XYZ file of C-alpha atoms in Angstrom:
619
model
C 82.661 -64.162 17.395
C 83.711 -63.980 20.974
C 83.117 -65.944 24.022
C 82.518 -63.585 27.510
C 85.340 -63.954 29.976
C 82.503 -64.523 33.017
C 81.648 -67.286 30.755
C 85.093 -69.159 30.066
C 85.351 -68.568 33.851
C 83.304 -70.879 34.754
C 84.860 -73.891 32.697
C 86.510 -76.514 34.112
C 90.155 -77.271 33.402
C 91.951 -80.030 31.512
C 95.335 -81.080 30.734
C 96.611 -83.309 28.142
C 100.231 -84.500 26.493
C 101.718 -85.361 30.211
C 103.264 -84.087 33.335
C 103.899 -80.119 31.900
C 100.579 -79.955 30.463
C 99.232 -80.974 34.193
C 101.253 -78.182 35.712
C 100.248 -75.225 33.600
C 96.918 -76.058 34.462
C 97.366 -76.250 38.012
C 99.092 -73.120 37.765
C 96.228 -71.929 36.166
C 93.965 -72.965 38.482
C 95.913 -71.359 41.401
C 94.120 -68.048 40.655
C 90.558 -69.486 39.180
C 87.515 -68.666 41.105
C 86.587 -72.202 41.152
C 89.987 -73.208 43.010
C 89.973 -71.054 45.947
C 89.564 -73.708 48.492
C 92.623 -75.486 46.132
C 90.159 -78.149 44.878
C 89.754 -78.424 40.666
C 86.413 -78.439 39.251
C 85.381 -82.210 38.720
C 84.718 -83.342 35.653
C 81.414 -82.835 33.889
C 80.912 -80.088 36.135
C 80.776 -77.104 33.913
C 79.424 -76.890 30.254
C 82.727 -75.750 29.101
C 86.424 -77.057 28.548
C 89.968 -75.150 29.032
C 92.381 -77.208 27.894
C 96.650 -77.147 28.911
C 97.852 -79.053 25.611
C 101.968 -79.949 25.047
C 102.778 -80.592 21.448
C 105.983 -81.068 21.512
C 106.544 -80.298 17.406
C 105.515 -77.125 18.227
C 107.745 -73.781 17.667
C 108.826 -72.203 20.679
C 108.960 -69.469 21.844
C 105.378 -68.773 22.013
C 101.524 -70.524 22.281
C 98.787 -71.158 20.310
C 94.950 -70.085 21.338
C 92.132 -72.132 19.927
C 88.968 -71.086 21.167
C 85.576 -71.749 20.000
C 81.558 -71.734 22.112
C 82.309 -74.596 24.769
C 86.423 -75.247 24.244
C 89.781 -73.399 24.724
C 92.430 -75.010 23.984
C 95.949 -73.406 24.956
C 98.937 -75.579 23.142
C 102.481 -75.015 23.501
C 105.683 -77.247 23.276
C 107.439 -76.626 26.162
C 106.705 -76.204 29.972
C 107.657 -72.590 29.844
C 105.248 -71.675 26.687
C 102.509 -73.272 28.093
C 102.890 -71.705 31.691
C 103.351 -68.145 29.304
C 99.853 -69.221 27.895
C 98.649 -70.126 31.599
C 99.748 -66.526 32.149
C 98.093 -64.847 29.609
C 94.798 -66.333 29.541
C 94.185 -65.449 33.508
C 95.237 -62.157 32.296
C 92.804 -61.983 29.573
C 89.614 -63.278 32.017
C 90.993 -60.257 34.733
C 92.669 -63.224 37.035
C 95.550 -61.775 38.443
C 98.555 -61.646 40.401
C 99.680 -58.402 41.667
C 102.197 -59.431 44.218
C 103.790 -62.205 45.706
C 101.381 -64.458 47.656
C 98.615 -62.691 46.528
C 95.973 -63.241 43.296
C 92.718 -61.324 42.797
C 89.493 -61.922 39.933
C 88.254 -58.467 38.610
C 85.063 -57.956 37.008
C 85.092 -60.540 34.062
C 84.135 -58.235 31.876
C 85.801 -58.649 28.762
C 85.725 -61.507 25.719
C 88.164 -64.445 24.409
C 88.150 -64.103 20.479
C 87.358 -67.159 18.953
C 89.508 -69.299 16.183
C 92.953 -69.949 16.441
C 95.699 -66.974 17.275
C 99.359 -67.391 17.833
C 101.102 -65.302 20.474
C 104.800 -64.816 20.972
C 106.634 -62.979 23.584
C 108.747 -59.473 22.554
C 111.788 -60.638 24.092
C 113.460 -64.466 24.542
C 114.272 -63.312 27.846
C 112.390 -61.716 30.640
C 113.411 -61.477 33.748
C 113.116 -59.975 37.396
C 116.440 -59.562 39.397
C 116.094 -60.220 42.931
C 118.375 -57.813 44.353
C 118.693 -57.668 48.156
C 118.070 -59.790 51.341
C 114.348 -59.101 51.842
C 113.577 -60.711 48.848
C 115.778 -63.114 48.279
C 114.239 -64.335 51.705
C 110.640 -64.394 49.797
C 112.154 -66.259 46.532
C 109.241 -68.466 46.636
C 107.036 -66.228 46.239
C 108.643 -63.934 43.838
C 109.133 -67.193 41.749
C 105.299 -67.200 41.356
C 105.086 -64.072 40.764
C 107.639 -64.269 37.887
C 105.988 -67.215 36.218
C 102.254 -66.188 36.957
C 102.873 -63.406 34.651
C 104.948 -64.298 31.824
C 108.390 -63.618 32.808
C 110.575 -66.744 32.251
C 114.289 -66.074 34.250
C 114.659 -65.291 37.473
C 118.337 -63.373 38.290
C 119.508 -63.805 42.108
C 121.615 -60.160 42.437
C 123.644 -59.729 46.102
C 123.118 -56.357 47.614
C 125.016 -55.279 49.140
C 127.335 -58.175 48.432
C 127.424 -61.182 50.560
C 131.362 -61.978 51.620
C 133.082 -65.096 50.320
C 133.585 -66.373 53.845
C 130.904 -64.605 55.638
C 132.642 -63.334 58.488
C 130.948 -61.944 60.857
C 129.971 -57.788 61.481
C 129.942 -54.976 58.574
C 127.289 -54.294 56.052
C 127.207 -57.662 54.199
C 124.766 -59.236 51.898
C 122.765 -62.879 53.391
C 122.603 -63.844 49.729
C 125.594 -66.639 49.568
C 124.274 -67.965 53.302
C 120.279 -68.323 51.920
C 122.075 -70.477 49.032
C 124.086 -72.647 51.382
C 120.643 -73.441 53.241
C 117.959 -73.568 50.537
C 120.344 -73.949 46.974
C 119.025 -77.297 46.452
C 115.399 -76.006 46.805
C 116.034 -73.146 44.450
C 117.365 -74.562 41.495
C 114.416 -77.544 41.836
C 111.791 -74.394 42.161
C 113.146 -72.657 38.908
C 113.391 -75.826 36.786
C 109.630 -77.166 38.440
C 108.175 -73.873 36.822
C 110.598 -73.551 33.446
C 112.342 -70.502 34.943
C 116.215 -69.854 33.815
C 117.942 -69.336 37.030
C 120.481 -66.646 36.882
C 123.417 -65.928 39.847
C 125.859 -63.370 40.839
C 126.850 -59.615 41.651
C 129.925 -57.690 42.319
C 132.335 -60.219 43.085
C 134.650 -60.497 40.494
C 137.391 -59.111 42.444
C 136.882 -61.353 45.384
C 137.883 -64.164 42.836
C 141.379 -63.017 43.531
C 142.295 -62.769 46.959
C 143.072 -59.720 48.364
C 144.988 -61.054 50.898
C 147.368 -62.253 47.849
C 148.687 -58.687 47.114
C 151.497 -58.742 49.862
C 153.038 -61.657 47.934
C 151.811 -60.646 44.061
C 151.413 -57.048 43.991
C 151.856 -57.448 40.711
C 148.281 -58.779 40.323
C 146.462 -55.950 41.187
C 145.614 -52.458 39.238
C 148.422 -49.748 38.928
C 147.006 -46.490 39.080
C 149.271 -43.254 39.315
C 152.080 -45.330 39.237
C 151.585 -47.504 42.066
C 149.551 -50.967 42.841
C 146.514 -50.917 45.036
C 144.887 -53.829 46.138
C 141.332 -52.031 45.924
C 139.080 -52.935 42.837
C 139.670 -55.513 39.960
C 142.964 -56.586 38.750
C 145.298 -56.220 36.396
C 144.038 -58.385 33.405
C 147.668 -58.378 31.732
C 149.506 -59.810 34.350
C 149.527 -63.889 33.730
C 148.970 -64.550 37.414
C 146.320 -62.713 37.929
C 144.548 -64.354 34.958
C 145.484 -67.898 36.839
C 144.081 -66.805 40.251
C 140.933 -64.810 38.587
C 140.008 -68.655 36.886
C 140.700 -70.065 40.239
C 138.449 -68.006 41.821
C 135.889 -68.647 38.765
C 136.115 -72.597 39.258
C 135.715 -72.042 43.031
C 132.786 -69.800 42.468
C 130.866 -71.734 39.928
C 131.673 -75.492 42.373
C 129.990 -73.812 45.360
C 126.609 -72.083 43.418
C 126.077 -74.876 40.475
C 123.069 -75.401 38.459
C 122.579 -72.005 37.139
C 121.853 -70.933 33.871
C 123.629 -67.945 33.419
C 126.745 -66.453 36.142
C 127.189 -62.986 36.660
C 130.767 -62.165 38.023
C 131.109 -58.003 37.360
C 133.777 -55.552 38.350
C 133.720 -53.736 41.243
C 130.529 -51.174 41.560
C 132.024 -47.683 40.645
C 131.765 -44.721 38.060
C 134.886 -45.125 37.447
C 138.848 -45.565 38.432
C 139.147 -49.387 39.238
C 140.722 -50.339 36.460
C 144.841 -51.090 35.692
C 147.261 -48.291 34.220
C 149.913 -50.453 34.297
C 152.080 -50.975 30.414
C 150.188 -54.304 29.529
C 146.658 -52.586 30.222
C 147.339 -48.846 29.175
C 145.819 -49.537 25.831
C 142.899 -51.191 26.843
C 139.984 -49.310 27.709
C 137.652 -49.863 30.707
C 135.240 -52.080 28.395
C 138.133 -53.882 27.200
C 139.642 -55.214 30.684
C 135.756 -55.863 31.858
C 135.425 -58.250 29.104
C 138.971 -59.683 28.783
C 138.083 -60.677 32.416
C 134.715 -62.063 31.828
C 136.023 -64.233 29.276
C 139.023 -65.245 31.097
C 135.906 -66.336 33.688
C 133.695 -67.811 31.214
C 136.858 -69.860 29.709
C 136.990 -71.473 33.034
C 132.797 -71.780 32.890
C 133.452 -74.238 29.561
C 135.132 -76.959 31.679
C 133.638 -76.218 35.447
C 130.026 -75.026 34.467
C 129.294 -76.275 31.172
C 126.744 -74.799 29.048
C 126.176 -71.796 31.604
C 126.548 -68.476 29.944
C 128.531 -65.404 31.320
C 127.477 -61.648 31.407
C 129.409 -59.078 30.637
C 128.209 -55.823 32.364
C 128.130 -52.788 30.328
C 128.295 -50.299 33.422
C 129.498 -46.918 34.081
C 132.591 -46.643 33.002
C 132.192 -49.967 30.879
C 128.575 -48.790 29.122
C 130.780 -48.222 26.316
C 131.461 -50.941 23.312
C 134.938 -52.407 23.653
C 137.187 -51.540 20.984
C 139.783 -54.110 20.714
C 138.655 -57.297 23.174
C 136.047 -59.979 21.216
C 133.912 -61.607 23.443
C 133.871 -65.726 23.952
C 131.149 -67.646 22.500
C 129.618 -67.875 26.029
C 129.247 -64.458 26.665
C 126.150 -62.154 26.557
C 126.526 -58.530 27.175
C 124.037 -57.013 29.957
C 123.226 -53.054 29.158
C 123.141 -51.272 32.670
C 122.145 -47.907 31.561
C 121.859 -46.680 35.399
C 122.657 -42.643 34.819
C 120.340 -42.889 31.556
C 116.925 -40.142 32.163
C 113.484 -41.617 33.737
C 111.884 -38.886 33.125
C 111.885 -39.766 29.265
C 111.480 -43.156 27.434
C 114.973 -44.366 25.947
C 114.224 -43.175 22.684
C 112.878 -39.620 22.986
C 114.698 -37.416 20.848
C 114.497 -34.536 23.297
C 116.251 -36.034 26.028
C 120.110 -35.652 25.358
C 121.301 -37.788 28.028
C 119.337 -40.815 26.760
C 120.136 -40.389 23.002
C 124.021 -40.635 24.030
C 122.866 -43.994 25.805
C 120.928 -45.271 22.753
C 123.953 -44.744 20.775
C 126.278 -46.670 22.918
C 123.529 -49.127 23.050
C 123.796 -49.785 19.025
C 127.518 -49.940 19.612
C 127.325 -52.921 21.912
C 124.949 -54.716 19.634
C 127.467 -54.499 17.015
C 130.317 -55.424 18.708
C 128.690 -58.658 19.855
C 127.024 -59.413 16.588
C 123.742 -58.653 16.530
C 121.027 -58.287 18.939
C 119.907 -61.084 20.406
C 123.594 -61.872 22.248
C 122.377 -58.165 24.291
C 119.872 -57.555 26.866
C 119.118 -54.762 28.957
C 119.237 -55.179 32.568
C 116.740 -51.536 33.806
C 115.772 -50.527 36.928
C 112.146 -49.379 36.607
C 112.308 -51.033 40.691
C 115.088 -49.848 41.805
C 114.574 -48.284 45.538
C 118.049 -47.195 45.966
C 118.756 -45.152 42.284
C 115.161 -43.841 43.150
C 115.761 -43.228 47.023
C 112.687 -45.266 48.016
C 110.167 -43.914 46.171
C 108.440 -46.679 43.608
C 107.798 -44.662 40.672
C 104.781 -45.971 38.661
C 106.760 -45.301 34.924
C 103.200 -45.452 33.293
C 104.034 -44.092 30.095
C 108.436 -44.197 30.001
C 108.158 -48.199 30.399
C 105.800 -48.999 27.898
C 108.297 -47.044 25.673
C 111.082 -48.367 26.573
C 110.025 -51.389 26.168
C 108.752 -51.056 22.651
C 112.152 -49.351 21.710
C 113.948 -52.232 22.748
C 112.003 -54.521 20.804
C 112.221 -52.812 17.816
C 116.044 -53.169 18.107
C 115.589 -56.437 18.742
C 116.887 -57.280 21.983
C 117.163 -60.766 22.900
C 116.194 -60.373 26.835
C 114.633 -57.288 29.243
C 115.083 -57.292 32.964
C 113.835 -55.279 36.094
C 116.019 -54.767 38.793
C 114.499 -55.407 42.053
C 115.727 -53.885 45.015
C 114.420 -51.773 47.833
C 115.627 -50.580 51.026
C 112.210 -51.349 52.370
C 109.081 -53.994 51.885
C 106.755 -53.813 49.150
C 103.526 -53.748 51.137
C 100.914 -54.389 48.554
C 99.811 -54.682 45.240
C 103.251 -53.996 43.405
C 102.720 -51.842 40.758
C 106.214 -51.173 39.039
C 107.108 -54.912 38.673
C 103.576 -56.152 37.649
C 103.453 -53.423 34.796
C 107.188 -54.339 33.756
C 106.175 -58.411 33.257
C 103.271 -57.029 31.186
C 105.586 -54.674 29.248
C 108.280 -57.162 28.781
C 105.704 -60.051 26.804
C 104.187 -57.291 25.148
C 107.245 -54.786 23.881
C 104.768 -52.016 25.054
C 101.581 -51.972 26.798
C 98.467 -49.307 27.306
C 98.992 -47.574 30.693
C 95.410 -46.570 30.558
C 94.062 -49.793 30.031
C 96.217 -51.759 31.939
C 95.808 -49.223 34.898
C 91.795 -49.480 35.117
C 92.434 -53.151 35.088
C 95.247 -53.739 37.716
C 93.129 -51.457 40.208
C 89.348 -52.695 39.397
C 90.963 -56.318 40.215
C 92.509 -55.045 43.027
C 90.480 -52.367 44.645
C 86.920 -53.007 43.088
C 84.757 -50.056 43.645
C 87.528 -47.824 45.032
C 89.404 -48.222 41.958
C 89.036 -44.934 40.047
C 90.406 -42.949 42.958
C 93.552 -45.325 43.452
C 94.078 -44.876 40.001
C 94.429 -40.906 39.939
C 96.367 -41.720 42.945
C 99.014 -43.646 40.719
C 99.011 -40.866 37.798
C 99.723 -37.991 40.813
C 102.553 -40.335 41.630
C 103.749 -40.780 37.829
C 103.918 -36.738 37.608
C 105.180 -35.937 40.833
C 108.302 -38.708 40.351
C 108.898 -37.433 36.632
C 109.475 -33.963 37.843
C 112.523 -35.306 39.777
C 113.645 -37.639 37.804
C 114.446 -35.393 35.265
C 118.214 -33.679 36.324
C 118.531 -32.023 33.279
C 122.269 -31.903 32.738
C 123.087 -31.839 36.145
C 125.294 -35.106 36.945
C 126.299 -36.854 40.382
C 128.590 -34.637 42.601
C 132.203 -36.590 43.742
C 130.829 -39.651 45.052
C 127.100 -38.925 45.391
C 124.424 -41.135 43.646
C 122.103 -40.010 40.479
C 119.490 -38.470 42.748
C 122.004 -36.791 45.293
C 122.003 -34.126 41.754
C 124.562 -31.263 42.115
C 124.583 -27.288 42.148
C 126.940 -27.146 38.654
C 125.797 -25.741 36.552
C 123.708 -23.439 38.976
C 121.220 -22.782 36.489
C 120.424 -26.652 35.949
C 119.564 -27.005 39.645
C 117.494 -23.657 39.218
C 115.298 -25.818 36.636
C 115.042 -29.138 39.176
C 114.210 -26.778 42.049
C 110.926 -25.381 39.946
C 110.067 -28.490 38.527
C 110.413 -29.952 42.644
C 108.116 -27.472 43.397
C 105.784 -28.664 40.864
C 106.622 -32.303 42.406
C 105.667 -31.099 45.766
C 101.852 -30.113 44.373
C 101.256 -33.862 42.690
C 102.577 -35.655 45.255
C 100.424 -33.829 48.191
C 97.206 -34.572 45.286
C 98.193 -37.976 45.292
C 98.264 -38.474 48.777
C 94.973 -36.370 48.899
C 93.275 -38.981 46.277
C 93.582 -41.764 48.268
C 90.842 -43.077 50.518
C 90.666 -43.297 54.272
C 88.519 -46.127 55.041
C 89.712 -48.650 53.226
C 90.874 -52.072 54.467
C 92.375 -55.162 52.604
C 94.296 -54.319 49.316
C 93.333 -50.898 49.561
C 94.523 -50.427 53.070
C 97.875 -52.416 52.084
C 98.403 -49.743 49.349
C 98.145 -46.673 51.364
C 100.765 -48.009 53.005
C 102.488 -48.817 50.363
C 102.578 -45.976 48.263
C 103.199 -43.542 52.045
C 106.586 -43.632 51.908
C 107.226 -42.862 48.063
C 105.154 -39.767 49.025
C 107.325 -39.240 52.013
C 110.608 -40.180 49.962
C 109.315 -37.837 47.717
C 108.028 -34.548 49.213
C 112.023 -35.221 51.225
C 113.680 -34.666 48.346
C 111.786 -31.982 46.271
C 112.181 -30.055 50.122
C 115.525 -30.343 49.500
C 116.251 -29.692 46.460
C 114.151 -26.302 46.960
C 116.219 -25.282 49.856
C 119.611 -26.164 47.947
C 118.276 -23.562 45.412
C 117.438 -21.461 48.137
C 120.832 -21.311 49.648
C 122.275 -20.957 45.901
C 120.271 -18.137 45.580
C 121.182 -16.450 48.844
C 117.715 -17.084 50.349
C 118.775 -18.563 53.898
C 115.441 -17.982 55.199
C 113.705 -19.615 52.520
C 116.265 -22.622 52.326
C 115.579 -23.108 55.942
C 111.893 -22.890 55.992
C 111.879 -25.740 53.534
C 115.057 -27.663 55.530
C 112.121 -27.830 58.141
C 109.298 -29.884 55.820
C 112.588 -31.645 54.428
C 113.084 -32.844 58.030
C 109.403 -33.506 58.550
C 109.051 -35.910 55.640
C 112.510 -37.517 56.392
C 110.613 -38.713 60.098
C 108.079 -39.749 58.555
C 109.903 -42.471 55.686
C 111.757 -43.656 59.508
C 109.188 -43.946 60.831
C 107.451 -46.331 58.302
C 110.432 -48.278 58.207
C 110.973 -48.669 61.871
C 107.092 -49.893 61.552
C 106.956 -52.319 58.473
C 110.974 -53.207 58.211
C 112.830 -55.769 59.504
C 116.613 -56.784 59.802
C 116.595 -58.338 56.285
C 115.667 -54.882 54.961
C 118.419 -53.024 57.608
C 121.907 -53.588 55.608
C 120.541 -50.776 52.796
C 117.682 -49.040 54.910
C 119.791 -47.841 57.612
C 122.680 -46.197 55.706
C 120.300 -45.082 52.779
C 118.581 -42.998 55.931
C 121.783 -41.727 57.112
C 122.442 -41.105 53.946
C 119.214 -38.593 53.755
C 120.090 -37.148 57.000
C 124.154 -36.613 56.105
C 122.532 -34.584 52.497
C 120.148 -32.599 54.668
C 122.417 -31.170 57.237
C 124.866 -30.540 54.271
C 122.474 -28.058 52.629
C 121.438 -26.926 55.962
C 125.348 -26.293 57.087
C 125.523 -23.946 53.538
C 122.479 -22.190 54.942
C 123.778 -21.567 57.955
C 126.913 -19.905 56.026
C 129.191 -22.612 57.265
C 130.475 -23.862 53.444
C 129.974 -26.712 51.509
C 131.499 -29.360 53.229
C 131.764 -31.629 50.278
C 133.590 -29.027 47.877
């Protein structure tokens, strides 16, 4: 027996077991048809009972469903799990929320089982990582979001990072300034909904001053036989390890109250660690976690009962070999040069079978599963040069593979040169992925759009499948790897005959992207004009870089002409993404928008230089 969603809709809302049974159910009620002028059904109203319940003997993770003709009852036994069940059940009666500040009632057209069902999420952990100054500034909101469906930790990230001292100029991060002003408010917003609140970046080498190398050279990397006050330190030399827990104590005084500290190496492929005789033996791995536990030693005594990440990262995505992590350290998987093209486990994708395997590595070096989670970056605006790919069918998979291995957290990095203007896709689908270790794209497609489009929603969802293609096609380098200094999409011409492959399969790009574009509506207003403008400049990102790519081949191939021709629509598309931004951006957006577009320029008159016979002036 079931009991139709219109129906349950209609119910009024209850709470009982005190003050966190009250707040799932006004959480619930922030998206219930019968709230929208924020005023609760009164008793006796409706026929029918929903009911917020906190048993506190109860198991947690998880919730329990009880549902029967007139009565739902949703019983958890802590804040969290019943906010979780507050999530799912507006899920389940198509109440949604697709954004920040935004929530939306489809068609109520499916059914609440009755009896009693258990539900627990796939992972302990599952979080969204905040990740640059335009939404940091909308924390609030993306708070909401988080809790409204299902995630439960919310992970502050600086990008770029924000200085120590914030001095003034340069391409800095606002992140450490927004906590000086609204820190208080923060940590009383993430403990209010049940969130873990989660804090850092970059910055472990601005825990020893560089300003200190004049005096202690000797605490700083040797590379090539010489010290260099650039990147890191040298995580042998006794100093250093005083100054680093300095820095630690300093760090973790100024931003208390969070759950769990991030404090990683410096953000390159590779070459910022120490050389010198006390480090040669330890690998990059090794001297990344020898220095997060020298920084989680001095968590025990100035932060107690916080827990410290160790980033597995480029050069450090390897296990360590020799270094045992502290009791208070979690590892965080960065797989950032794995394939999005393919789910994590598809055997026909070579790159990400190497990253599985180091993967399994990590796990066992830290004892088992649930001291690893994986920190992806399904929104990621700068690995995927503005574009917001939809990952219909690699998430759900990835998601499910990390479950089965047991994971004990899965996060989405956040972070775009530009707003989200809309209904937001990509970080919607990953909280749904994340409770559920996999998810129906189909399904959870038609849904997302009927409750946010209504009768438009067929067309906006071909327009998100064009989008899936057209972004697979490039996101799949084949073996081609990052040239010198260049970022995963900047690709490379070596081997030739990779970049051959990514120029057809651009080409192919080019074709779904221009159908995507073609599939969505004119006259629309609301959420559907939002959207268009949201998904514009993925298209525009987009059709940039397959035009690009094409003419690299071109020019490869000896075909100036050709390169040229599409150097012109390259150019054309480029306008348009500055354009958008110049329309919809802002100055919080500016410290990675503007460089990110120089960026495309600098890439663009590079191919176009080779075209014009003048040499590569990168090689």
């Amino acid at each position: 027996m079931s009991v139709a969603a219109a129906t349950v809709r209609t119910w009024r809302v209850e709470a009982e077991g005190g003050e966190p049974a009250a707040l799932a159910a006004v959480e619930f009620r922030s998206g219930h048809p019968a709230a929208e002028t924020g005023v609760p059904p009164a008793p006796g109203e409706r026929d029918g009972a929903i009911v917020f319940r906190l048993e506190r003997e109860a198991g947690s993770p998880g919730f329990t469903v009880e549902a029967g003709p007139e009565r739902l009852v949703v019983a958890a036994g802590t804040l969290r799990d019943l906010l979780d069940g507050a999530a799912w059940l507006r899920r389940e009666l198509g109440l949604l929320t697709p954004c920040p500040g935004r929530e939306v009632a489809g068609p109520p057209g499916g059914e609440v089982r009755e009896g009693r069902h258990e539900f627990r999420p796939a992972f302990r952990e599952r979080g969204l990582v905040l990740g640059c100054d335009g939404l940091h500034e909308q924390w609030r909101e993306w708070f909401a979001f988080a809790s409204r469906n299902g995630l439960n930790t919310v992970f502050l990230h600086d990008t770029p990072p924000s200085p120590w001292d914030r001095p003034g100029g340069g391409r800095t991060g606002r992140l450490f300034a927004l906590w000086d002003r609204e820190g208080e408010a923060v940590r009383a917003e993430a403990r209010r909904l049940g969130l873990r609140l989660e804090f850092g970046g970059h910055h472990l080498s601005t825990l020893v001053p560089r300003e200190a190398f004049e005096e202690h050279p000797e605490w700083f990397p040797e590379r090539d036989g010489r010290r260099s006050r650039e990147f890191n330190l040298c995580v042998s030399n006794a100093g250093a390890r005083r100054a680093l827990q300095e820095g630690a104590r300093r760090f973790f005084a100024r931003f208390a109250g969070c759950d769990i500290y991030h404090l990683w190496a410096d953000d390159l492929r590779g070459g910022g660690w120490c050389a010198c005789a006390g480090c040669a033996e330890l690998t990059p791995s090794d001297q990344a976690l020898l220095a997060t536990n020298l920084v989680a030693e001095a968590a025990e005594e100035a932060a107690p009962g916080a827990r410290i990440a160790h980033l597995a990262y480029h050069d450090t995505i390897a296990p360590p070999t020799r270094v045992e992590p502290r009791a208070n350290v979690d590892a965080l998987w960065a797989p950032r040069n794995r394939c999005y093209a393919h789910a994590l486990d598809d055997e026909a994708c070579l790159r990400n079978r190497q990253h599985l395997q180091e993967l399994r590595g990590l796990i066992a070096w830290f004892g088992g599963p649930e001291r690893v989670r994986a920190f992806e970056y399904y929104s990621d605006g700068i690995l995927f040069k503005w574009m917001a790919p939809p990952h219909l069918e690699v998430l759900p998979r990835d998601a499910a593979a990390y479950r089965e291995l047991g994971l004990g957290g899965l996060l989405d990095l956040a972070v775009s040169p530009r707003p989200w203007w809309g209904p937001t896709w990509h970080a919607w689908w990953f909280a749904r992925c994340a409770w559920d270790g996999g998810g129906d794209a189909a399904e959870a497609l038609a849904s997302f759009c009927r409750a946010n489009f209504g009768e438009q929603a067929a067309v906006f969802a071909e327009a998100y499948r064009r989008l899936d293609a057209a972004c697979r096609q490039l996101l799949d380098r084949g073996g081609l790897e990052p040239m010198g200094r260049g970022d995963v999409l900047d690709y490379n011409d070596r081997p030739a005959e990779e970049l051959r492959g990514l120029a057809g399969r651009a080409a192919r790009a080019l074709e779904e992207f221009a159908a995507a574009a073609q599939a969505l509506p004119i006259a629309v207003d609301g959420a559907g004009l939002e959207a268009v403008e949201e998904l514009a400049p993925t298209v525009a990102a987009g059709m940039h870089l397959a035009e690009r790519v094409i003419a690299w081949d071109a020019v490869m191939q000896g075909q100036a002409a050709e390169a040229q021709a599409h150097l012109g629509m390259a150019d054309v598309h480029l306008r348009a993404l500055g354009d958008w931004y110049h329309a919809h951006g802002g100055s919080a957006w500016s410290a990675l928008a503007e460089p990110m577009l120089r960026g495309a320029r600098w890439h663009t008159d590079r191919v176009r230089a080779m075209a014009a016979g003048r040499g590569d002036p990168v090689r």
